[in-house]
C-alpha positions as protocol buffer text, in pm:
chain_id: "A"
residue {
  index: 1
  type: UNK
  ca { x: 5829 y: -2508 z: -7754 }
}
residue {
  index: 2
  type: UNK
  ca { x: 5836 y: -2425 z: -7381 }
}
residue {
  index: 3
  type: UNK
  ca { x: 5455 y: -2395 z: -7372 }
}
residue {
  index: 4
  type: UNK
  ca { x: 5416 y: -2740 z: -7527 }
}
residue {
  index: 5
  type: UNK
  ca { x: 5664 y: -2891 z: -7280 }
}
residue {
  index: 6
  type: UNK
  ca { x: 5480 y: -2740 z: -6984 }
}
residue {
  index: 7
  type: UNK
  ca { x: 5147 y: -2869 z: -7117 }
}
residue {
  index: 8
  type: UNK
  ca { x: 5283 y: -3221 z: -7158 }
}
residue {
  index: 9
  type: UNK
  ca { x: 5437 y: -3213 z: -6809 }
}
residue {
  index: 10
  type: UNK
  ca { x: 5112 y: -3102 z: -6648 }
}
residue {
  index: 11
  type: UNK
  ca { x: 4918 y: -3370 z: -6836 }
}
residue {
  index: 12
  type: UNK
  ca { x: 5163 y: -3645 z: -6736 }
}
residue {
  index: 13
  type: UNK
  ca { x: 5176 y: -3557 z: -6365 }
}
residue {
  index: 14
  type: UNK
  ca { x: 4819 y: -3657 z: -6269 }
}
residue {
  index: 15
  type: UNK
  ca { x: 4846 y: -3972 z: -6480 }
}
residue {
  index: 16
  type: UNK
  ca { x: 5114 y: -4101 z: -6240 }
}
residue {
  index: 17
  type: UNK
  ca { x: 4850 y: -4117 z: -5967 }
}
residue {
  index: 18
  type: UNK
  ca { x: 4536 y: -4326 z: -5987 }
}
residue {
  index: 19
  type: UNK
  ca { x: 4267 y: -4473 z: -5762 }
}
residue {
  index: 20
  type: UNK
  ca { x: 4088 y: -4783 z: -5890 }
}
residue {
  index: 21
  type: UNK
  ca { x: 3834 y: -5033 z: -5756 }
}
residue {
  index: 22
  type: UNK
  ca { x: 3835 y: -5398 z: -5863 }
}
residue {
  index: 23
  type: UNK
  ca { x: 3605 y: -5697 z: -5812 }
}
residue {
  index: 24
  type: UNK
  ca { x: 3680 y: -5921 z: -5515 }
}
residue {
  index: 25
  type: UNK
  ca { x: 3754 y: -6197 z: -5770 }
}
residue {
  index: 26
  type: UNK
  ca { x: 4051 y: -6009 z: -5917 }
}
residue {
  index: 27
  type: UNK
  ca { x: 4330 y: -6004 z: -5663 }
}
residue {
  index: 28
  type: UNK
  ca { x: 4589 y: -5730 z: -5697 }
}
residue {
  index: 29
  type: UNK
  ca { x: 4965 y: -5771 z: -5665 }
}
residue {
  index: 30
  type: UNK
  ca { x: 5201 y: -5524 z: -5495 }
}
residue {
  index: 31
  type: UNK
  ca { x: 5267 y: -5364 z: -5836 }
}
residue {
  index: 32
  type: UNK
  ca { x: 4900 y: -5259 z: -5865 }
}
residue {
  index: 33
  type: UNK
  ca { x: 4821 y: -5511 z: -6142 }
}
residue {
  index: 34
  type: UNK
  ca { x: 4584 y: -5811 z: -6133 }
}
residue {
  index: 35
  type: UNK
  ca { x: 4780 y: -6127 z: -6048 }
}
residue {
  index: 36
  type: UNK
  ca { x: 4821 y: -6387 z: -6324 }
}
residue {
  index: 37
  type: UNK
  ca { x: 4576 y: -6640 z: -6175 }
}
residue {
  index: 38
  type: UNK
  ca { x: 4288 y: -6387 z: -6183 }
}
residue {
  index: 39
  type: UNK
  ca { x: 4378 y: -6201 z: -6501 }
}
residue {
  index: 40
  type: UNK
  ca { x: 4112 y: -6157 z: -6768 }
}
residue {
  index: 41
  type: UNK
  ca { x: 4117 y: -6004 z: -7113 }
}
residue {
  index: 42
  type: UNK
  ca { x: 3970 y: -5686 z: -6968 }
}
residue {
  index: 43
  type: UNK
  ca { x: 3885 y: -5586 z: -6611 }
}
residue {
  index: 44
  type: UNK
  ca { x: 3526 y: -5502 z: -6528 }
}
residue {
  index: 45
  type: UNK
  ca { x: 3469 y: -5145 z: -6413 }
}
residue {
  index: 46
  type: UNK
  ca { x: 3303 y: -5128 z: -6071 }
}
residue {
  index: 47
  type: UNK
  ca { x: 3073 y: -4828 z: -6109 }
}
residue {
  index: 48
  type: UNK
  ca { x: 2717 y: -4929 z: -6016 }
}
residue {
  index: 49
  type: UNK
  ca { x: 2728 y: -5264 z: -5837 }
}
residue {
  index: 50
  type: UNK
  ca { x: 2420 y: -5442 z: -5707 }
}
residue {
  index: 51
  type: UNK
  ca { x: 2432 y: -5547 z: -5340 }
}
residue {
  index: 52
  type: UNK
  ca { x: 2199 y: -5762 z: -5132 }
}
residue {
  index: 53
  type: UNK
  ca { x: 2090 y: -5686 z: -4778 }
}
residue {
  index: 54
  type: UNK
  ca { x: 2219 y: -5868 z: -4470 }
}
residue {
  index: 55
  type: UNK
  ca { x: 2544 y: -5927 z: -4657 }
}
residue {
  index: 56
  type: UNK
  ca { x: 2888 y: -5795 z: -4738 }
}
residue {
  index: 57
  type: UNK
  ca { x: 2998 y: -5662 z: -5074 }
}
residue {
  index: 58
  type: UNK
  ca { x: 3377 y: -5661 z: -5103 }
}
residue {
  index: 59
  type: UNK
  ca { x: 3619 y: -5488 z: -5339 }
}
residue {
  index: 60
  type: UNK
  ca { x: 3988 y: -5419 z: -5387 }
}
residue {
  index: 61
  type: UNK
  ca { x: 4087 y: -5051 z: -5371 }
}
residue {
  index: 62
  type: UNK
  ca { x: 4422 y: -4969 z: -5533 }
}
residue {
  index: 63
  type: UNK
  ca { x: 4613 y: -4643 z: -5507 }
}
residue {
  index: 64
  type: UNK
  ca { x: 4904 y: -4612 z: -5748 }
}
residue {
  index: 65
  type: UNK
  ca { x: 5147 y: -4322 z: -5709 }
}
residue {
  index: 66
  type: UNK
  ca { x: 5521 y: -4248 z: -5723 }
}
residue {
  index: 67
  type: UNK
  ca { x: 5741 y: -4396 z: -5451 }
}
residue {
  index: 68
  type: UNK
  ca { x: 5747 y: -4186 z: -5136 }
}
residue {
  index: 69
  type: UNK
  ca { x: 5429 y: -3994 z: -5220 }
}
residue {
  index: 70
  type: UNK
  ca { x: 5231 y: -3902 z: -4906 }
}
residue {
  index: 71
  type: UNK
  ca { x: 4854 y: -3936 z: -4904 }
}
residue {
  index: 72
  type: UNK
  ca { x: 4544 y: -3940 z: -4685 }
}
residue {
  index: 73
  type: UNK
  ca { x: 4271 y: -4194 z: -4758 }
}
residue {
  index: 74
  type: UNK
  ca { x: 3908 y: -4110 z: -4675 }
}
residue {
  index: 75
  type: UNK
  ca { x: 3569 y: -4271 z: -4735 }
}
residue {
  index: 76
  type: UNK
  ca { x: 3241 y: -4091 z: -4801 }
}
residue {
  index: 77
  type: UNK
  ca { x: 2883 y: -4199 z: -4863 }
}
residue {
  index: 78
  type: UNK
  ca { x: 2549 y: -4035 z: -4930 }
}
residue {
  index: 79
  type: UNK
  ca { x: 2312 y: -4086 z: -4752 }
}
residue {
  index: 80
  type: UNK
  ca { x: 2527 y: -4115 z: -4441 }
}
residue {
  index: 81
  type: UNK
  ca { x: 2531 y: -4452 z: -4260 }
}
residue {
  index: 82
  type: UNK
  ca { x: 2362 y: -4631 z: -4552 }
}
residue {
  index: 83
  type: UNK
  ca { x: 2638 y: -4895 z: -4549 }
}
residue {
  index: 84
  type: UNK
  ca { x: 2913 y: -4981 z: -4301 }
}
residue {
  index: 85
  type: UNK
  ca { x: 3259 y: -4968 z: -4454 }
}
residue {
  index: 86
  type: UNK
  ca { x: 3562 y: -5151 z: -4313 }
}
residue {
  index: 87
  type: UNK
  ca { x: 3907 y: -5127 z: -4470 }
}
residue {
  index: 88
  type: UNK
  ca { x: 4202 y: -5365 z: -4453 }
}
residue {
  index: 89
  type: UNK
  ca { x: 4555 y: -5345 z: -4589 }
}
residue {
  index: 90
  type: UNK
  ca { x: 4633 y: -5649 z: -4805 }
}
residue {
  index: 91
  type: UNK
  ca { x: 4954 y: -5834 z: -4715 }
}
residue {
  index: 92
  type: UNK
  ca { x: 5127 y: -6016 z: -5000 }
}
residue {
  index: 93
  type: UNK
  ca { x: 5325 y: -6339 z: -4977 }
}
residue {
  index: 94
  type: UNK
  ca { x: 5666 y: -6400 z: -5135 }
}
residue {
  index: 95
  type: UNK
  ca { x: 5499 y: -6471 z: -5469 }
}
residue {
  index: 96
  type: UNK
  ca { x: 5312 y: -6140 z: -5468 }
}
residue {
  index: 97
  type: UNK
  ca { x: 4973 y: -6299 z: -5390 }
}
residue {
  index: 98
  type: UNK
  ca { x: 4761 y: -6123 z: -5124 }
}
residue {
  index: 99
  type: UNK
  ca { x: 4679 y: -6378 z: -4854 }
}
residue {
  index: 100
  type: UNK
  ca { x: 4640 y: -6179 z: -4528 }
}
residue {
  index: 101
  type: UNK
  ca { x: 4450 y: -5871 z: -4417 }
}
residue {
  index: 102
  type: UNK
  ca { x: 4543 y: -5607 z: -4161 }
}
residue {
  index: 103
  type: UNK
  ca { x: 4259 y: -5384 z: -4047 }
}
residue {
  index: 104
  type: UNK
  ca { x: 4313 y: -5008 z: -4073 }
}
residue {
  index: 105
  type: UNK
  ca { x: 4120 y: -4706 z: -3952 }
}
residue {
  index: 106
  type: UNK
  ca { x: 4027 y: -4408 z: -4167 }
}
residue {
  index: 107
  type: UNK
  ca { x: 4141 y: -4147 z: -4235 }
}
residue {
  index: 108
  type: UNK
  ca { x: 4468 y: -4323 z: -4317 }
}
residue {
  index: 109
  type: UNK
  ca { x: 4773 y: -4098 z: -4345 }
}
residue {
  index: 110
  type: UNK
  ca { x: 5068 y: -4277 z: -4501 }
}
residue {
  index: 111
  type: UNK
  ca { x: 5300 y: -4284 z: -4801 }
}
residue {
  index: 112
  type: UNK
  ca { x: 5377 y: -4514 z: -5091 }
}
residue {
  index: 113
  type: UNK
  ca { x: 5670 y: -4748 z: -5020 }
}
residue {
  index: 114
  type: UNK
  ca { x: 6006 y: -4633 z: -5149 }
}
residue {
  index: 115
  type: UNK
  ca { x: 6008 y: -4941 z: -5371 }
}
residue {
  index: 116
  type: UNK
  ca { x: 5719 y: -4791 z: -5563 }
}
residue {
  index: 117
  type: UNK
  ca { x: 5465 y: -5052 z: -5452 }
}
residue {
  index: 118
  type: UNK
  ca { x: 5101 y: -4957 z: -5481 }
}
residue {
  index: 119
  type: UNK
  ca { x: 4873 y: -4941 z: -5179 }
}
residue {
  index: 120
  type: UNK
  ca { x: 4629 y: -5233 z: -5206 }
}
residue {
  index: 121
  type: UNK
  ca { x: 4328 y: -5236 z: -4973 }
}
residue {
  index: 122
  type: UNK
  ca { x: 4030 y: -5463 z: -4916 }
}
residue {
  index: 123
  type: UNK
  ca { x: 3701 y: -5271 z: -4873 }
}
residue {
  index: 124
  type: UNK
  ca { x: 3408 y: -5447 z: -4703 }
}
residue {
  index: 125
  type: UNK
  ca { x: 3067 y: -5283 z: -4737 }
}
residue {
  index: 126
  type: UNK
  ca { x: 2809 y: -5426 z: -4496 }
}
residue {
  index: 127
  type: UNK
  ca { x: 2443 y: -5372 z: -4588 }
}
residue {
  index: 128
  type: UNK
  ca { x: 2202 y: -5425 z: -4299 }
}
residue {
  index: 129
  type: UNK
  ca { x: 1897 y: -5649 z: -4341 }
}
residue {
  index: 130
  type: UNK
  ca { x: 1671 y: -5351 z: -4266 }
}
residue {
  index: 131
  type: UNK
  ca { x: 1851 y: -5119 z: -4508 }
}
residue {
  index: 132
  type: UNK
  ca { x: 1636 y: -4913 z: -4744 }
}
residue {
  index: 133
  type: UNK
  ca { x: 1614 y: -5025 z: -5106 }
}
residue {
  index: 134
  type: UNK
  ca { x: 1780 y: -4735 z: -5286 }
}
residue {
  index: 135
  type: UNK
  ca { x: 2092 y: -4606 z: -5456 }
}
residue {
  index: 136
  type: UNK
  ca { x: 2384 y: -4506 z: -5234 }
}
residue {
  index: 137
  type: UNK
  ca { x: 2676 y: -4288 z: -5336 }
}
residue {
  index: 138
  type: UNK
  ca { x: 2998 y: -4452 z: -5217 }
}
residue {
  index: 139
  type: UNK
  ca { x: 3339 y: -4290 z: -5265 }
}
residue {
  index: 140
  type: UNK
  ca { x: 3691 y: -4396 z: -5168 }
}
residue {
  index: 141
  type: UNK
  ca { x: 3877 y: -4063 z: -5166 }
}
residue {
  index: 142
  type: UNK
  ca { x: 4247 y: -3980 z: -5156 }
}
residue {
  index: 143
  type: UNK
  ca { x: 4415 y: -3645 z: -5094 }
}
residue {
  index: 144
  type: UNK
  ca { x: 4760 y: -3672 z: -5252 }
}
residue {
  index: 145
  type: UNK
  ca { x: 4999 y: -3395 z: -5349 }
}
residue {
  index: 146
  type: UNK
  ca { x: 4771 y: -3097 z: -5389 }
}
residue {
  index: 147
  type: UNK
  ca { x: 4455 y: -3261 z: -5522 }
}
residue {
  index: 148
  type: UNK
  ca { x: 4177 y: -3509 z: -5456 }
}
residue {
  index: 149
  type: UNK
  ca { x: 4142 y: -3839 z: -5641 }
}
residue {
  index: 150
  type: UNK
  ca { x: 3791 y: -3983 z: -5605 }
}
residue {
  index: 151
  type: UNK
  ca { x: 3643 y: -4312 z: -5726 }
}
residue {
  index: 152
  type: UNK
  ca { x: 3264 y: -4259 z: -5737 }
}
residue {
  index: 153
  type: UNK
  ca { x: 3037 y: -4564 z: -5710 }
}
residue {
  index: 154
  type: UNK
  ca { x: 2658 y: -4577 z: -5714 }
}
residue {
  index: 155
  type: UNK
  ca { x: 2574 y: -4885 z: -5507 }
}
residue {
  index: 156
  type: UNK
  ca { x: 2228 y: -5023 z: -5579 }
}
residue {
  index: 157
  type: UNK
  ca { x: 2074 y: -5185 z: -5269 }
}
residue {
  index: 158
  type: UNK
  ca { x: 1828 y: -5453 z: -5385 }
}
residue {
  index: 159
  type: UNK
  ca { x: 1532 y: -5598 z: -5188 }
}
residue {
  index: 160
  type: UNK
  ca { x: 1702 y: -5939 z: -5162 }
}
residue {
  index: 161
  type: UNK
  ca { x: 1791 y: -6040 z: -4805 }
}
residue {
  index: 162
  type: UNK
  ca { x: 2063 y: -6301 z: -4761 }
}
residue {
  index: 163
  type: UNK
  ca { x: 1958 y: -6568 z: -4505 }
}
residue {
  index: 164
  type: UNK
  ca { x: 2163 y: -6623 z: -4194 }
}
residue {
  index: 165
  type: UNK
  ca { x: 2467 y: -6842 z: -4251 }
}
residue {
  index: 166
  type: UNK
  ca { x: 2426 y: -7213 z: -4186 }
}
residue {
  index: 167
  type: UNK
  ca { x: 2683 y: -7471 z: -4087 }
}
residue {
  index: 168
  type: UNK
  ca { x: 2799 y: -7549 z: -4442 }
}
residue {
  index: 169
  type: UNK
  ca { x: 3144 y: -7427 z: -4529 }
}
residue {
  index: 170
  type: UNK
  ca { x: 3378 y: -7423 z: -4825 }
}
residue {
  index: 171
  type: UNK
  ca { x: 3723 y: -7568 z: -4858 }
}
residue {
  index: 172
  type: UNK
  ca { x: 3982 y: -7297 z: -4917 }
}
residue {
  index: 173
  type: UNK
  ca { x: 4180 y: -7342 z: -5239 }
}
residue {
  index: 174
  type: UNK
  ca { x: 4554 y: -7268 z: -5256 }
}
residue {
  index: 175
  type: UNK
  ca { x: 4654 y: -6903 z: -5314 }
}
residue {
  index: 176
  type: UNK
  ca { x: 4769 y: -6991 z: -5667 }
}
residue {
  index: 177
  type: UNK
  ca { x: 4413 y: -7085 z: -5773 }
}
residue {
  index: 178
  type: UNK
  ca { x: 4176 y: -6823 z: -5922 }
}
residue {
  index: 179
  type: UNK
  ca { x: 4000 y: -6612 z: -5656 }
}
residue {
  index: 180
  type: UNK
  ca { x: 3653 y: -6743 z: -5746 }
}
residue {
  index: 181
  type: UNK
  ca { x: 3748 y: -7109 z: -5686 }
}
residue {
  index: 182
  type: UNK
  ca { x: 3623 y: -7107 z: -5326 }
}
residue {
  index: 183
  type: UNK
  ca { x: 3270 y: -7024 z: -5448 }
}
residue {
  index: 184
  type: UNK
  ca { x: 3250 y: -7326 z: -5679 }
}
residue {
  index: 185
  type: UNK
  ca { x: 3212 y: -7575 z: -5390 }
}
residue {
  index: 186
  type: UNK
  ca { x: 2900 y: -7416 z: -5234 }
}
residue {
  index: 187
  type: UNK
  ca { x: 2757 y: -7357 z: -5582 }
}
residue {
  index: 188
  type: UNK
  ca { x: 2808 y: -7724 z: -5672 }
}
residue {
  index: 189
  type: UNK
  ca { x: 2649 y: -7830 z: -5341 }
}
residue {
  index: 190
  type: UNK
  ca { x: 2345 y: -7614 z: -5413 }
}
residue {
  index: 191
  type: UNK
  ca { x: 2303 y: -7758 z: -5763 }
}
residue {
  index: 192
  type: UNK
  ca { x: 2406 y: -8121 z: -5703 }
}
residue {
  index: 193
  type: UNK
  ca { x: 2344 y: -8183 z: -5332 }
}
residue {
  index: 194
  type: UNK
  ca { x: 2544 y: -8144 z: -5009 }
}
residue {
  index: 195
  type: UNK
  ca { x: 2781 y: -8431 z: -5094 }
}
residue {
  index: 196
  type: UNK
  ca { x: 2932 y: -8229 z: -5381 }
}
residue {
  index: 197
  type: UNK
  ca { x: 3096 y: -7945 z: -5195 }
}
residue {
  index: 198
  type: UNK
  ca { x: 3461 y: -7975 z: -5291 }
}
residue {
  index: 199
  type: UNK
  ca { x: 3570 y: -7753 z: -5577 }
}
residue {
  index: 200
  type: UNK
  ca { x: 3851 y: -7845 z: -5812 }
}
residue {
  index: 201
  type: UNK
  ca { x: 4107 y: -7563 z: -5823 }
}
residue {
  index: 202
  type: UNK
  ca { x: 4153 y: -7402 z: -6159 }
}
residue {
  index: 203
  type: UNK
  ca { x: 4472 y: -7419 z: -6360 }
}
């Protein structure tokens, strides 16, 4: 019937637009999907992450919408100024792997590429060493079409304070390796001694 058709159309329209947040260890391709090197059986929902003080917590923010759709991206938090948020547009190489960042300012007014590529952003949340130990409401927000899409997160600021960075560094793996490969070198050095810093890239 006509009523059924209208109901199905209204239900399908919002489904074409989505705003998702992914772990920093799951890189996102231009199609809005996790790239093959970082793919897991199921993606972990980022809803109530734990963050340390004097450190960054980083996430991928992905807006998927029809080609040509205009939008405005905002960021909100409660309490205000509890964290410092910085956003970057992720630039993909010829293989569809994100390997460069371009800083952007919010609010961002733009549109989805005519090719139908998703907007993939890197979100850095800086938590000051003197930050209060508490829960912080953090929300990437998008106004698109005639409605808001909001991804609510309850960030839990823990008492832990990350020490100032030393001189040790990590060797960067190739883009084709899993995103967590770079962390294996420092972890191995911590467990086995400073001479064991090089990580073997994954398959």
